[in-house]
Amino acid sequence: MLAFGLTIVRHGETQCNKDGLLQGQKIDSPLSEIGIRQSEAAGQYLRDVKFTNVFVSDMKRAKQTAEIIVRNNRTCHDIELVADRSLKERSFGIAEGGRVIEMKNMAKAAGQPLPEFTPPEGETVEQVKVRIKDFLKAMMQRIANDHQDKVQDGETCISDETSWAPAGLPDDGVLNVSVHALVVGHGAYMSIMMRHFFEDLKCPVGRCSDPAQQFSICPNTGMCRFIITLKCSNAGFELSDMKCVFINRRDHVKAD
C-alpha cells in the first residue's frame, strides 16, 4: 500500500476572470496583479507543507501560480514542475472570449443546466473526464515509481479518521503523510474532477464539505485536498481508497 496526499489548487485571478470572460483553452492569459497576490498568499499559506511531486496545466495562468507557490515553499522550492496537457481547462468552443453570462443564456435557451451545457465546438463533461482519468493514471504511475521505498505491506495508518479530519490548518490530513502531490489547474476542470471523485469513484464526502458546495466552481487559488491509497504490486497499482480532507478552501485569500 502507498498512501499520499493530493492537494489541488485553482490558478490565481486573470484579467479575464475579473471581467467575467470565458478563457477556456484558446485564451492563454497570465495572472493579473490580484492573481499574483493571491498566488503569493497561497504560497505563504502552504510554505511549511512539504510536496514531493508537482503537476501543473501547461497554460500560463496555472504555471505562473504553481511557480509562485513552489517558490514560497520552505522545503521544495527547487522541485520539478511537471506540465501536463491533460490538465488544461475545459474547452468552451465558440463561447471562449465571450462573457460568462452569454454562455449561461445559451445554456438556458438549450434547456440545460450550465455545468452540463456544451457550446458548439466545446468539450462535453464526459470528454473532460477522459482527460482527468488519463491524468490520474499518469500521476499515480509517476508517484508509484518515484516512491517505491514508501510502499508498505498490509493496511496503511491513514484509515483512522483522526489522522486526516480537517482542523483548519494548512497541513490538514498530510502531517504524517510522506508523499504529497500538488496539482495546479483550472476551475471548470476541477469541478468536473470533483464530480468524478465523488460520483464515479465514490469518495465519501464525510466532514470535508457542505455537500451543496461539492461541485461549485472553486475560487481563484482555492484548494481541495484528498488522501489517496494505492494498492501496489509487481503487476502495477490500483486505487484502494480515497478520503476527502477539504474542498474549495480559501482561508489564505483576503477580499480584494
GROMACS .gro file of C-alpha atoms in nm:
model
  256
    1MET     CA    1   0.000   0.000   0.000
    2LEU     CA    2   0.110   0.356  -0.070
    3ALA     CA    3  -0.085   0.649   0.077
    4PHE     CA    4  -0.029   1.002  -0.048
    5GLY     CA    5  -0.181   1.346  -0.013
    6LEU     CA    6  -0.326   1.522  -0.316
    7THR     CA    7  -0.370   1.900  -0.295
    8ILE     CA    8  -0.541   2.059  -0.596
    9VAL     CA    9  -0.525   2.438  -0.641
   10ARG     CA   10  -0.701   2.657  -0.894
   11HIS     CA   11  -0.489   2.923  -1.064
   12GLY     CA   12  -0.493   3.283  -0.947
   13GLU     CA   13  -0.714   3.550  -1.097
   14THR     CA   14  -0.660   3.676  -1.452
   15GLN     CA   15  -0.798   3.993  -1.608
   16CYS     CA   16  -1.047   3.775  -1.797
   17ASN     CA   17  -1.170   3.631  -1.465
   18LYS     CA   18  -1.217   3.984  -1.334
   19ASP     CA   19  -1.400   4.092  -1.649
   20GLY     CA   20  -1.631   3.787  -1.648
   21LEU     CA   21  -1.491   3.642  -1.971
   22LEU     CA   22  -1.457   3.272  -2.057
   23GLN     CA   23  -1.094   3.175  -2.120
   24GLY     CA   24  -1.110   2.801  -2.179
   25GLN     CA   25  -0.816   2.685  -2.389
   26LYS     CA   26  -0.787   2.947  -2.664
   27ILE     CA   27  -0.717   3.241  -2.432
   28ASP     CA   28  -0.388   3.176  -2.252
   29SER     CA   29  -0.392   3.467  -2.006
   30PRO     CA   30  -0.124   3.548  -1.747
   31LEU     CA   31  -0.216   3.631  -1.389
   32SER     CA   32  -0.344   3.976  -1.302
   33GLU     CA   33  -0.186   4.175  -1.019
   34ILE     CA   34  -0.458   4.042  -0.789
   35GLY     CA   35  -0.389   3.690  -0.917
   36ILE     CA   36  -0.020   3.727  -0.835
   37ARG     CA   37  -0.108   3.842  -0.483
   38GLN     CA   38  -0.349   3.552  -0.444
   39SER     CA   39  -0.080   3.308  -0.553
   40GLU     CA   40   0.174   3.460  -0.316
   41ALA     CA   41  -0.082   3.425  -0.035
   42ALA     CA   42  -0.141   3.060  -0.131
   43GLY     CA   43   0.235   3.003  -0.131
   44GLN     CA   44   0.268   3.158   0.213
   45TYR     CA   45  -0.023   2.952   0.342
   46LEU     CA   46   0.142   2.631   0.215
   47ARG     CA   47   0.502   2.733   0.289
   48ASP     CA   48   0.556   2.466   0.557
   49VAL     CA   49   0.362   2.193   0.376
   50LYS     CA   50   0.602   1.952   0.205
   51PHE     CA   51   0.533   1.844  -0.152
   52THR     CA   52   0.717   1.556  -0.314
   53ASN     CA   53   0.562   1.597  -0.662
   54VAL     CA   54   0.412   1.892  -0.851
   55PHE     CA   55   0.191   1.866  -1.160
   56VAL     CA   56   0.054   2.166  -1.346
   57SER     CA   57  -0.152   2.255  -1.652
   58ASP     CA   58   0.061   2.383  -1.938
   59MET     CA   59  -0.141   2.708  -1.954
   60LYS     CA   60   0.024   3.034  -1.840
   61ARG     CA   61  -0.212   3.115  -1.554
   62ALA     CA   62  -0.166   2.774  -1.394
   63LYS     CA   63   0.210   2.754  -1.448
   64GLN     CA   64   0.260   3.102  -1.303
   65THR     CA   65   0.052   3.010  -0.997
   66ALA     CA   66   0.246   2.688  -0.942
   67GLU     CA   67   0.580   2.863  -0.977
   68ILE     CA   68   0.484   3.121  -0.713
   69ILE     CA   69   0.355   2.858  -0.469
   70VAL     CA   70   0.667   2.644  -0.504
   71ARG     CA   71   0.899   2.945  -0.477
   72ASN     CA   72   0.744   3.030  -0.140
   73ASN     CA   73   0.775   2.675  -0.008
   74ARG     CA   74   1.045   2.619   0.255
   75THR     CA   75   1.113   2.254   0.174
   76CYS     CA   76   1.069   2.208  -0.200
   77HIS     CA   77   1.136   2.540  -0.375
   78ASP     CA   78   1.357   2.362  -0.633
   79ILE     CA   79   1.119   2.074  -0.710
   80GLU     CA   80   1.041   1.980  -1.071
   81LEU     CA   81   0.712   2.113  -1.209
   82VAL     CA   82   0.565   1.852  -1.443
   83ALA     CA   83   0.349   2.028  -1.705
   84ASP     CA   84   0.066   1.808  -1.832
   85ARG     CA   85  -0.163   1.898  -2.124
   86SER     CA   86  -0.438   1.675  -1.983
   87LEU     CA   87  -0.480   1.933  -1.702
   88LYS     CA   88  -0.587   2.208  -1.945
   89GLU     CA   89  -0.911   2.391  -1.877
   90ARG     CA   90  -1.229   2.261  -2.038
   91SER     CA   91  -1.275   2.387  -2.392
   92PHE     CA   92  -1.583   2.607  -2.427
   93GLY     CA   93  -1.570   2.617  -2.808
   94ILE     CA   94  -1.729   2.923  -2.969
   95ALA     CA   95  -1.810   3.069  -2.625
   96GLU     CA   96  -1.444   3.131  -2.543
   97GLY     CA   97  -1.363   3.500  -2.530
   98GLY     CA   98  -1.727   3.588  -2.466
   99ARG     CA   99  -1.890   3.673  -2.137
  100VAL     CA  100  -1.986   3.402  -1.889
  101ILE     CA  101  -2.339   3.543  -1.883
  102GLU     CA  102  -2.365   3.480  -2.258
  103MET     CA  103  -2.292   3.109  -2.209
  104LYS     CA  104  -2.546   3.099  -1.926
  105ASN     CA  105  -2.802   3.239  -2.169
  106MET     CA  106  -2.701   2.980  -2.431
  107ALA     CA  107  -2.750   2.701  -2.176
  108LYS     CA  108  -3.088   2.843  -2.072
  109ALA     CA  109  -3.202   2.862  -2.434
  110ALA     CA  110  -3.098   2.498  -2.480
  111GLY     CA  111  -3.293   2.399  -2.168
  112GLN     CA  112  -2.982   2.261  -1.996
  113PRO     CA  113  -2.812   2.338  -1.664
  114LEU     CA  114  -2.492   2.535  -1.718
  115PRO     CA  115  -2.248   2.264  -1.597
  116GLU     CA  116  -2.397   2.015  -1.845
  117PHE     CA  117  -2.418   2.251  -2.141
  118THR     CA  118  -2.161   2.217  -2.418
  119PRO     CA  119  -2.127   2.512  -2.659
  120PRO     CA  120  -2.065   2.428  -3.026
  121GLU     CA  121  -1.705   2.304  -3.075
  122GLY     CA  122  -1.662   2.270  -2.698
  123GLU     CA  123  -1.578   1.970  -2.481
  124THR     CA  124  -1.850   1.767  -2.315
  125VAL     CA  125  -1.825   1.673  -1.948
  126GLU     CA  126  -1.751   1.314  -2.049
  127GLN     CA  127  -1.467   1.426  -2.276
  128VAL     CA  128  -1.312   1.620  -1.990
  129LYS     CA  129  -1.349   1.314  -1.766
  130VAL     CA  130  -1.143   1.114  -2.015
  131ARG     CA  131  -0.860   1.367  -1.974
  132ILE     CA  132  -0.899   1.356  -1.595
  133LYS     CA  133  -0.871   0.977  -1.595
  134ASP     CA  134  -0.563   0.997  -1.818
  135PHE     CA  135  -0.402   1.247  -1.582
  136LEU     CA  136  -0.482   1.048  -1.268
  137LYS     CA  137  -0.339   0.730  -1.420
  138ALA     CA  138  -0.017   0.909  -1.522
  139MET     CA  139   0.013   1.087  -1.187
  140MET     CA  140  -0.038   0.769  -0.984
  141GLN     CA  141   0.212   0.584  -1.201
  142ARG     CA  142   0.470   0.859  -1.151
  143ILE     CA  143   0.412   0.861  -0.774
  144ALA     CA  144   0.429   0.480  -0.751
  145ASN     CA  145   0.759   0.483  -0.947
  146ASP     CA  146   0.910   0.775  -0.753
  147HIS     CA  147   0.824   0.643  -0.408
  148GLN     CA  148   0.867   0.266  -0.424
  149ASP     CA  149   1.059   0.287  -0.096
  150LYS     CA  150   0.744   0.418   0.078
  151VAL     CA  151   0.526   0.120  -0.015
  152GLN     CA  152   0.408  -0.068   0.295
  153ASP     CA  153   0.277  -0.420   0.334
  154GLY     CA  154  -0.081  -0.453   0.452
  155GLU     CA  155  -0.306  -0.166   0.557
  156THR     CA  156  -0.176   0.190   0.593
  157CYS     CA  157  -0.223   0.403   0.903
  158ILE     CA  158  -0.437   0.659   0.718
  159SER     CA  159  -0.760   0.471   0.789
  160ASP     CA  160  -0.800   0.642   1.128
  161GLU     CA  161  -1.020   0.948   1.065
  162THR     CA  162  -0.850   1.148   1.339
  163SER     CA  163  -0.531   1.145   1.131
  164TRP     CA  164  -0.687   1.325   0.833
  165ALA     CA  165  -1.001   1.506   0.953
  166PRO     CA  166  -0.972   1.883   0.891
  167ALA     CA  167  -0.879   2.113   1.178
  168GLY     CA  168  -0.848   2.433   0.972
  169LEU     CA  169  -0.468   2.408   0.938
  170PRO     CA  170  -0.253   2.422   0.622
  171ASP     CA  171  -0.123   2.068   0.683
  172ASP     CA  172  -0.465   1.913   0.750
  173GLY     CA  173  -0.454   1.545   0.656
  174VAL     CA  174  -0.091   1.538   0.543
  175LEU     CA  175   0.107   1.594   0.863
  176ASN     CA  176   0.207   1.227   0.882
  177VAL     CA  177   0.197   1.151   0.509
  178SER     CA  178   0.541   1.128   0.349
  179VAL     CA  179   0.423   1.154  -0.015
  180HIS     CA  180   0.226   1.460  -0.122
  181ALA     CA  181   0.138   1.581  -0.471
  182LEU     CA  182   0.045   1.939  -0.562
  183VAL     CA  183  -0.170   1.986  -0.872
  184VAL     CA  184  -0.243   2.334  -1.013
  185GLY     CA  185  -0.524   2.362  -1.264
  186HIS     CA  186  -0.849   2.532  -1.361
  187GLY     CA  187  -1.199   2.599  -1.226
  188ALA     CA  188  -1.433   2.412  -1.462
  189TYR     CA  189  -1.187   2.122  -1.489
  190MET     CA  190  -1.165   2.097  -1.108
  191SER     CA  191  -1.544   2.100  -1.076
  192ILE     CA  192  -1.568   1.803  -1.314
  193MET     CA  193  -1.282   1.632  -1.129
  194MET     CA  194  -1.479   1.664  -0.804
  195ARG     CA  195  -1.778   1.502  -0.975
  196HIS     CA  196  -1.552   1.218  -1.088
  197PHE     CA  197  -1.415   1.171  -0.737
  198PHE     CA  198  -1.749   1.183  -0.553
  199GLU     CA  199  -1.985   1.027  -0.808
  200ASP     CA  200  -1.772   0.787  -1.013
  201LEU     CA  201  -1.505   0.686  -0.761
  202LYS     CA  202  -1.750   0.705  -0.467
  203CYS     CA  203  -1.521   0.913  -0.246
  204PRO     CA  204  -1.717   0.981   0.076
  205VAL     CA  205  -1.777   1.347   0.149
  206GLY     CA  206  -1.751   1.294   0.525
  207ARG     CA  207  -1.683   1.615   0.712
  208CYS     CA  208  -1.480   1.776   0.435
  209SER     CA  209  -1.753   1.995   0.289
  210ASP     CA  210  -2.109   2.108   0.272
  211PRO     CA  211  -2.248   1.863   0.011
  212ALA     CA  212  -2.423   2.155  -0.160
  213GLN     CA  213  -2.080   2.303  -0.239
  214GLN     CA  214  -1.921   1.983  -0.375
  215PHE     CA  215  -1.941   2.075  -0.742
  216SER     CA  216  -1.934   2.454  -0.726
  217ILE     CA  217  -1.656   2.633  -0.911
  218CYS     CA  218  -1.352   2.664  -0.687
  219PRO     CA  219  -1.248   3.029  -0.628
  220ASN     CA  220  -0.915   3.154  -0.761
  221THR     CA  221  -0.633   2.982  -0.564
  222GLY     CA  222  -0.896   2.783  -0.375
  223MET     CA  223  -0.770   2.443  -0.259
  224CYS     CA  224  -0.902   2.086  -0.238
  225ARG     CA  225  -0.725   1.802  -0.059
  226PHE     CA  226  -0.762   1.425  -0.062
  227ILE     CA  227  -0.580   1.127   0.082
  228ILE     CA  228  -0.538   0.851  -0.175
  229THR     CA  229  -0.424   0.496  -0.107
  230LEU     CA  230  -0.285   0.278  -0.385
  231LYS     CA  231  -0.254  -0.098  -0.375
  232CYS     CA  232   0.084  -0.170  -0.534
  233SER     CA  233   0.211  -0.500  -0.672
  234ASN     CA  234   0.453  -0.630  -0.933
  235ALA     CA  235   0.167  -0.612  -1.180
  236GLY     CA  236   0.116  -0.240  -1.120
  237PHE     CA  237  -0.116  -0.041  -0.895
  238GLU     CA  238  -0.485   0.017  -0.836
  239LEU     CA  239  -0.685   0.268  -0.637
  240SER     CA  240  -0.764   0.120  -0.296
  241ASP     CA  241  -0.912   0.410  -0.100
  242MET     CA  242  -0.983   0.782  -0.122
  243LYS     CA  243  -1.076   1.028   0.152
  244CYS     CA  244  -1.172   1.394   0.123
  245VAL     CA  245  -1.000   1.631   0.367
  246PHE     CA  246  -1.146   1.961   0.240
  247ILE     CA  247  -1.267   2.126  -0.080
  248ASN     CA  248  -1.266   2.486  -0.204
  249ARG     CA  249  -1.071   2.621   0.093
  250ARG     CA  250  -0.956   2.982   0.055
  251ASP     CA  251  -0.862   3.084   0.408
  252HIS     CA  252  -0.545   3.247   0.272
  253VAL     CA  253  -0.721   3.497   0.045
  254LYS     CA  254  -0.842   3.832   0.172
  255ALA     CA  255  -1.124   4.013  -0.002
  256ASP     CA  256  -0.982   4.234  -0.279
   0.00000   0.00000   0.00000
